[in-house]
Tab-separated table of C-alpha atoms and ligand atoms in Angstrom:
chain	number	residue	atom	x	y	z
A	1	UNK	CA	194.028	112.031	-6.940
A	2	UNK	CA	194.094	115.647	-8.258
A	3	UNK	CA	191.358	117.951	-6.916
A	4	UNK	CA	189.248	119.727	-9.567
A	5	UNK	CA	189.178	122.932	-7.470
A	6	UNK	CA	192.413	124.748	-8.341
A	7	UNK	CA	192.920	126.005	-4.756
A	8	UNK	CA	192.643	122.589	-3.107
A	9	UNK	CA	195.197	119.853	-2.564
A	10	UNK	CA	194.327	116.162	-2.725
A	11	UNK	CA	194.058	116.017	1.095
A	12	UNK	CA	190.527	116.269	2.550
A	13	UNK	CA	190.011	118.309	5.754
A	14	UNK	CA	190.357	116.207	8.881
A	15	UNK	CA	188.466	118.459	11.314
A	16	UNK	CA	185.786	116.981	13.589
A	17	UNK	CA	182.454	116.721	11.711
A	18	UNK	CA	180.518	119.968	12.348
A	19	UNK	CA	183.604	122.042	13.252
A	20	UNK	CA	183.346	125.765	12.439
A	21	UNK	CA	186.627	125.498	10.518
A	22	UNK	CA	184.696	124.003	7.586
A	23	UNK	CA	182.667	127.229	7.221
A	24	UNK	CA	185.823	129.346	7.287
A	25	UNK	CA	187.559	127.115	4.743
A	26	UNK	CA	184.580	127.255	2.372
A	27	UNK	CA	184.403	131.050	2.689
A	28	UNK	CA	188.133	131.369	2.033
A	29	UNK	CA	188.095	129.329	-1.151
A	30	UNK	CA	184.920	131.162	-2.290
A	31	UNK	CA	186.715	134.470	-1.737
A	32	UNK	CA	189.779	133.347	-3.734
A	33	UNK	CA	187.471	132.296	-6.563
A	34	UNK	CA	185.403	135.499	-6.554
A	35	UNK	CA	188.584	137.568	-6.568
A	36	UNK	CA	189.698	135.448	-9.527
A	37	UNK	CA	193.129	134.888	-8.012
A	38	UNK	CA	195.470	132.332	-9.467
A	39	UNK	CA	196.934	129.982	-6.812
A	40	UNK	CA	200.390	131.276	-7.807
A	41	UNK	CA	199.356	134.781	-6.653
A	42	UNK	CA	198.497	133.559	-3.161
A	43	UNK	CA	200.743	132.895	-0.177
A	44	UNK	CA	199.018	131.411	2.849
A	45	UNK	CA	200.902	131.191	6.131
A	46	UNK	CA	199.350	128.976	8.777
A	47	UNK	CA	200.055	128.667	12.464
A	48	UNK	CA	200.047	125.402	14.431
A	49	UNK	CA	196.639	124.170	15.575
A	50	UNK	CA	193.378	122.796	14.189
A	51	UNK	CA	193.157	126.073	12.231
A	52	UNK	CA	196.745	125.651	11.055
A	53	UNK	CA	195.981	122.268	9.533
A	54	UNK	CA	194.440	124.280	6.684
A	55	UNK	CA	197.996	124.194	5.282
A	56	UNK	CA	197.505	120.592	4.160
A	57	UNK	CA	194.284	121.255	2.289
A	58	UNK	CA	195.390	124.138	0.030
A	59	UNK	CA	197.326	124.153	-3.229
A	60	UNK	CA	198.428	127.802	-3.130
A	61	UNK	CA	201.906	128.718	-1.842
A	62	UNK	CA	201.766	127.593	1.793
A	63	UNK	CA	204.141	128.026	4.724
A	64	UNK	CA	203.319	126.203	7.977
A	65	UNK	CA	204.893	128.340	10.716
A	66	UNK	CA	205.676	127.591	14.368
A	67	UNK	CA	202.969	128.066	16.979
A	68	UNK	CA	202.273	131.777	17.516
A	69	UNK	CA	204.657	132.761	14.721
A	70	UNK	CA	202.532	132.873	11.548
A	71	UNK	CA	202.401	136.669	11.286
A	72	UNK	CA	206.143	137.529	10.938
A	73	UNK	CA	206.739	135.194	7.957
A	74	UNK	CA	203.503	136.500	6.393
A	75	UNK	CA	204.805	140.084	6.670
A	76	UNK	CA	208.220	138.946	5.396
A	77	UNK	CA	206.712	137.306	2.311
A	78	UNK	CA	204.877	140.541	1.436
A	79	UNK	CA	208.058	142.595	1.849
A	80	UNK	CA	209.907	140.160	-0.398
A	81	UNK	CA	207.248	139.996	-3.108
A	82	UNK	CA	204.696	142.809	-3.250
A	83	UNK	CA	202.678	141.055	-5.948
A	84	UNK	CA	201.504	138.235	-3.693
A	85	UNK	CA	198.277	138.379	-1.704
A	86	UNK	CA	199.263	137.107	1.736
A	87	UNK	CA	196.824	135.472	4.153
A	88	UNK	CA	197.733	134.283	7.659
A	89	UNK	CA	195.567	131.621	9.316
A	90	UNK	CA	195.947	131.314	13.059
A	91	UNK	CA	194.052	130.330	16.220
A	92	UNK	CA	193.225	132.615	19.142
A	93	UNK	CA	195.838	130.774	21.209
A	94	UNK	CA	198.591	131.395	18.678
A	95	UNK	CA	197.578	134.953	17.767
A	96	UNK	CA	196.480	136.418	21.085
A	97	UNK	CA	198.717	134.244	23.311
A	98	UNK	CA	202.174	133.292	22.038
A	99	UNK	CA	202.026	135.688	19.069
A	100	UNK	CA	200.462	138.744	20.707
A	101	UNK	CA	203.588	140.877	20.234
A	102	UNK	CA	203.544	140.188	16.492
A	103	UNK	CA	199.820	141.010	16.294
A	104	UNK	CA	200.321	144.390	17.955
A	105	UNK	CA	203.479	145.432	16.158
A	106	UNK	CA	202.578	144.334	12.630
A	107	UNK	CA	199.257	146.182	12.702
A	108	UNK	CA	201.063	149.343	13.878
A	109	UNK	CA	203.214	149.088	10.755
A	110	UNK	CA	200.194	148.425	8.528
A	111	UNK	CA	201.909	145.430	6.949
A	112	UNK	CA	199.821	144.376	3.963
A	113	UNK	CA	198.580	140.979	5.152
A	114	UNK	CA	195.145	139.530	5.914
A	115	UNK	CA	194.908	137.783	9.274
A	116	UNK	CA	192.101	135.278	9.840
A	117	UNK	CA	191.883	134.346	13.511
A	118	UNK	CA	189.892	131.146	14.073
A	119	UNK	CA	188.720	132.298	17.497
A	120	UNK	CA	187.231	129.297	19.302
A	121	UNK	CA	188.249	130.609	22.750
A	122	UNK	CA	190.380	127.532	23.401
A	123	UNK	CA	193.646	125.848	22.510
A	124	UNK	CA	191.782	123.162	20.596
A	125	UNK	CA	194.360	120.956	18.885
A	126	UNK	CA	195.816	120.191	22.311
A	127	UNK	CA	192.300	119.245	23.523
A	128	UNK	CA	190.841	122.406	25.008
A	129	UNK	CA	193.020	124.434	27.355
A	130	UNK	CA	192.198	128.039	28.353
A	131	UNK	CA	193.195	130.647	25.759
A	132	UNK	CA	193.342	134.456	26.036
A	133	UNK	CA	189.734	134.762	24.788
A	134	UNK	CA	188.155	132.144	27.083
A	135	UNK	CA	185.469	133.952	29.110
A	136	UNK	CA	186.077	134.416	32.833
A	137	UNK	CA	184.643	131.637	35.001
A	138	UNK	CA	184.562	128.931	32.298
A	139	UNK	CA	185.959	125.589	33.388
A	140	UNK	CA	188.511	124.087	30.992
A	141	UNK	CA	191.087	121.311	31.218
A	142	UNK	CA	193.739	123.790	32.330
A	143	UNK	CA	191.377	125.817	34.576
A	144	UNK	CA	189.264	123.175	36.357
A	145	UNK	CA	188.012	125.731	38.893
A	146	UNK	CA	187.108	128.331	36.275
A	147	UNK	CA	189.207	130.907	34.409
A	148	UNK	CA	190.381	133.714	36.697
A	149	UNK	CA	191.468	136.262	34.061
A	150	UNK	CA	189.221	138.621	32.092
A	151	UNK	CA	189.241	137.737	28.373
A	152	UNK	CA	191.337	139.704	25.900
A	153	UNK	CA	189.300	141.875	23.503
A	154	UNK	CA	190.958	141.468	20.073
A	155	UNK	CA	188.859	144.053	18.223
A	156	UNK	CA	189.204	146.738	20.893
A	157	UNK	CA	192.946	146.105	20.911
A	158	UNK	CA	193.121	146.388	17.117
A	159	UNK	CA	191.111	149.606	17.040
A	160	UNK	CA	193.195	151.201	19.756
A	161	UNK	CA	196.357	150.101	18.005
A	162	UNK	CA	195.929	151.585	14.508
A	163	UNK	CA	194.707	148.524	12.599
A	164	UNK	CA	193.517	149.880	9.252
A	165	UNK	CA	190.875	147.155	8.778
A	166	UNK	CA	189.176	145.180	11.523
A	167	UNK	CA	186.132	142.955	11.248
A	168	UNK	CA	184.340	140.089	12.934
A	169	UNK	CA	182.581	137.191	11.203
A	170	UNK	CA	180.699	134.113	12.326
A	171	UNK	CA	182.236	130.908	10.935
A	172	UNK	CA	178.916	129.418	9.877
A	173	UNK	CA	177.614	132.500	8.022
A	174	UNK	CA	179.380	131.641	4.792
A	175	UNK	CA	177.799	134.329	2.598
A	176	UNK	CA	178.678	137.275	4.824
A	177	UNK	CA	182.022	135.815	5.759
A	178	UNK	CA	183.003	135.355	2.105
A	179	UNK	CA	182.204	139.030	1.425
A	180	UNK	CA	184.186	140.208	4.435
A	181	UNK	CA	187.194	138.062	3.443
A	182	UNK	CA	187.029	139.521	-0.091
A	183	UNK	CA	187.079	143.044	1.379
A	184	UNK	CA	189.936	142.169	3.726
A	185	UNK	CA	192.110	140.668	0.971
A	186	UNK	CA	191.355	143.656	-1.281
A	187	UNK	CA	192.316	146.113	1.477
A	188	UNK	CA	195.799	147.597	1.184
A	189	UNK	CA	197.323	147.247	4.659
A	190	UNK	CA	196.821	145.115	7.755
A	191	UNK	CA	193.391	143.483	7.757
A	192	UNK	CA	192.159	141.496	10.730
A	193	UNK	CA	189.108	139.265	10.892
A	194	UNK	CA	188.329	137.815	14.309
A	195	UNK	CA	186.203	134.781	13.422
A	196	UNK	CA	183.753	133.378	15.962
A	197	UNK	CA	184.420	129.676	15.449
A	198	UNK	CA	182.477	126.997	17.308
A	199	UNK	CA	184.726	124.147	18.501
A	200	UNK	CA	182.008	121.576	18.891
A	201	UNK	CA	184.255	119.000	20.529
A	202	UNK	CA	185.835	120.938	23.394
A	203	UNK	CA	183.912	124.187	23.810
A	204	UNK	CA	180.712	123.166	25.568
A	205	UNK	CA	179.838	126.744	26.572
A	206	UNK	CA	180.110	128.723	23.322
A	207	UNK	CA	178.062	126.243	21.333
A	208	UNK	CA	176.347	126.868	17.985
A	209	UNK	CA	173.130	127.646	19.906
A	210	UNK	CA	175.045	130.090	22.142
A	211	UNK	CA	176.349	131.937	19.076
A	212	UNK	CA	172.958	131.900	17.320
A	213	UNK	CA	171.459	133.704	20.323
A	214	UNK	CA	174.104	136.453	20.231
A	215	UNK	CA	175.422	136.984	16.717
A	216	UNK	CA	173.826	139.757	14.638
A	217	UNK	CA	174.887	141.750	11.583
A	218	UNK	CA	176.181	145.303	12.059
A	219	UNK	CA	173.921	147.631	10.079
A	220	UNK	CA	176.052	150.550	8.925
A	221	UNK	CA	179.710	151.508	9.039
A	222	UNK	CA	180.539	153.443	12.226
A	223	UNK	CA	181.004	157.189	11.788
A	224	UNK	CA	184.059	157.331	13.992
A	225	UNK	CA	186.389	155.091	15.963
A	226	UNK	CA	184.717	155.895	19.281
A	227	UNK	CA	181.420	154.425	18.056
A	228	UNK	CA	183.170	151.338	16.705
A	229	UNK	CA	185.099	150.958	19.956
A	230	UNK	CA	181.882	151.076	21.993
A	231	UNK	CA	180.497	148.221	19.889
A	232	UNK	CA	183.579	146.066	20.529
A	233	UNK	CA	182.869	146.291	24.265
A	234	UNK	CA	179.412	144.687	23.939
A	235	UNK	CA	179.147	141.203	25.390
A	236	UNK	CA	175.370	140.644	25.319
A	237	UNK	CA	175.362	140.638	21.502
A	238	UNK	CA	178.188	139.994	19.048
A	239	UNK	CA	178.083	142.159	15.930
A	240	UNK	CA	179.530	140.809	12.693
A	241	UNK	CA	180.825	142.922	9.813
A	242	UNK	CA	183.486	145.579	9.364
A	243	UNK	CA	184.140	147.601	12.524
A	244	UNK	CA	186.705	149.937	10.999
A	245	UNK	CA	188.496	150.572	7.714
A	246	UNK	CA	190.783	153.452	6.839
A	247	UNK	CA	193.238	154.244	4.062
A	248	UNK	CA	196.896	154.710	4.869
A	249	UNK	CA	200.079	153.533	3.166
A	250	UNK	CA	201.143	149.964	3.830
A	251	UNK	CA	204.589	149.310	5.311
A	252	UNK	CA	206.216	148.312	1.995
A	253	UNK	CA	204.868	151.470	0.366
A	254	UNK	CA	206.602	153.695	2.932
A	255	UNK	CA	209.859	151.792	3.295
A	256	UNK	CA	212.535	153.759	1.352
A	257	UNK	CA	214.509	150.695	0.240
A	258	UNK	CA	211.486	148.687	-0.863
A	259	UNK	CA	208.853	151.058	-2.106
A	260	UNK	CA	210.056	151.118	-5.712
A	261	UNK	CA	211.257	147.537	-5.919
A	262	UNK	CA	210.412	144.405	-3.947
A	263	UNK	CA	213.278	142.267	-2.608
A	264	UNK	CA	212.723	139.586	-5.260
A	265	UNK	CA	213.148	142.185	-8.015
A	266	UNK	CA	216.511	143.486	-6.772
A	267	UNK	CA	219.605	142.739	-8.779
A	268	UNK	CA	221.998	140.760	-6.597
A	269	UNK	CA	224.531	139.939	-9.336
A	270	UNK	CA	227.096	142.497	-8.239
A	271	UNK	CA	226.746	141.933	-4.524
A	272	UNK	CA	229.856	140.262	-3.155
A	273	UNK	CA	229.277	139.074	0.375
A	274	UNK	CA	232.863	137.804	0.535
A	275	UNK	CA	234.207	141.391	0.367
A	276	UNK	CA	231.861	142.450	3.130
A	277	UNK	CA	232.886	139.561	5.375
A	278	UNK	CA	236.589	140.259	4.682
A	279	UNK	CA	236.074	143.829	5.919
A	280	UNK	CA	234.549	142.538	9.165
A	281	UNK	CA	237.266	140.011	10.094
B	301	TPP	C1	205.576	127.208	21.128
B	301	TPP	C2	204.569	126.087	21.193
B	301	TPP	N1	203.788	125.998	22.283
B	301	TPP	C3	202.862	125.015	22.397
B	301	TPP	C4	202.714	124.108	21.361
B	301	TPP	C5	201.688	123.007	21.481
B	301	TPP	N2	200.505	123.318	20.748
B	301	TPP	C6	200.315	122.879	19.488
B	301	TPP	S1	198.825	123.290	18.877
B	301	TPP	C7	198.419	124.073	20.304
B	301	TPP	C8	197.050	124.683	20.482
B	301	TPP	C9	196.643	125.575	19.353
B	301	TPP	O1	195.582	126.397	19.774
B	301	TPP	P1	195.182	127.643	18.896
B	301	TPP	O2	196.375	128.418	18.513
B	301	TPP	O3	194.098	128.399	19.585
B	301	TPP	O4	194.609	126.956	17.575
B	301	TPP	P2	193.384	125.935	17.417
B	301	TPP	O5	193.936	124.550	17.590
B	301	TPP	O6	192.365	126.266	18.466
B	301	TPP	O7	192.909	126.202	16.036
B	301	TPP	C10	199.455	124.021	21.245
B	301	TPP	C11	199.402	124.584	22.589
B	301	TPP	C12	203.542	124.235	20.229
B	301	TPP	N3	203.408	123.447	19.176
B	301	TPP	N4	204.468	125.225	20.173
B	302	SF4	S1	188.895	120.006	18.169
B	302	SF4	FE1	187.458	121.694	17.874
B	302	SF4	S2	188.524	123.178	16.560
B	302	SF4	FE2	189.610	121.221	16.423
B	302	SF4	S3	188.731	120.202	14.640
B	302	SF4	FE3	187.595	119.466	16.428
B	302	SF4	S4	185.829	120.852	16.611
B	302	SF4	FE4	187.317	121.821	15.258
């Protein structure tokens, strides 16, 4: 049966009842609506995981990428068609584990994509193994004696690495999260939101109660990067809101061969690949 919401497919979300992914999904579709975007103006690239299953529930353009690989096709889509708003949906395992190289290098280039990281500090679809953001000492299926490594700090990494927009939201704070997603999608350049997402089935440490005791709203924008960076290092409390936003040209606006015309707009009528191949052989 057709869904009356123009952004939604006929498939209902299959996440565990109470999963933080529901809050993120609601905020995302609210943001699309408030921005008054037509589904044909939206390209969503999802990774593999519980977060990545979002692909099935949307009726925008959707590309379901391999695990850890959602960001390169998202950047590619923007380079090919500058008119699309491109959103990548990915877990902490995919983004900060397998895909960490893409995360670092695409933000350096200020590729114009919005990256929503469903950060539940676990590899959840595969039933709760340690991920790069699992706190040290926590026992998981893959670390039965407790995690040995220190956790990766995604916001500190983004700030140190020239991300032009970085924010944190809490999955269950739909109002604030919707506003932050609107700002991220409206930002020209790489926008990251690290989303604190309770996985109620496998994460028995970072529970909803655990988050409620720590999450608070950042009051003002930071005056400089140093102040923002200091805040990212806090572990006693977890601030939500925009940590940093700056204006600089996006990758496709600086690229000589693309800045005046997106790939899809280029005339390929007179391009003869046969001639080129003949020259090579
Ligand atoms: C290259 C590769 N490695 C491992 C897997 C198996 N796998 C599928 S989903 C998943 C866990 C996903 O965790 P995360 O990216 O954090 O997303 P979440 O499920 O927590 O939303 C893994 C390990 C895979 N599909 N491909
Ligand atoms: S396993 Fe965790 S992240 Fe996946 S749907 Fe269930 S609660 Fe959500």
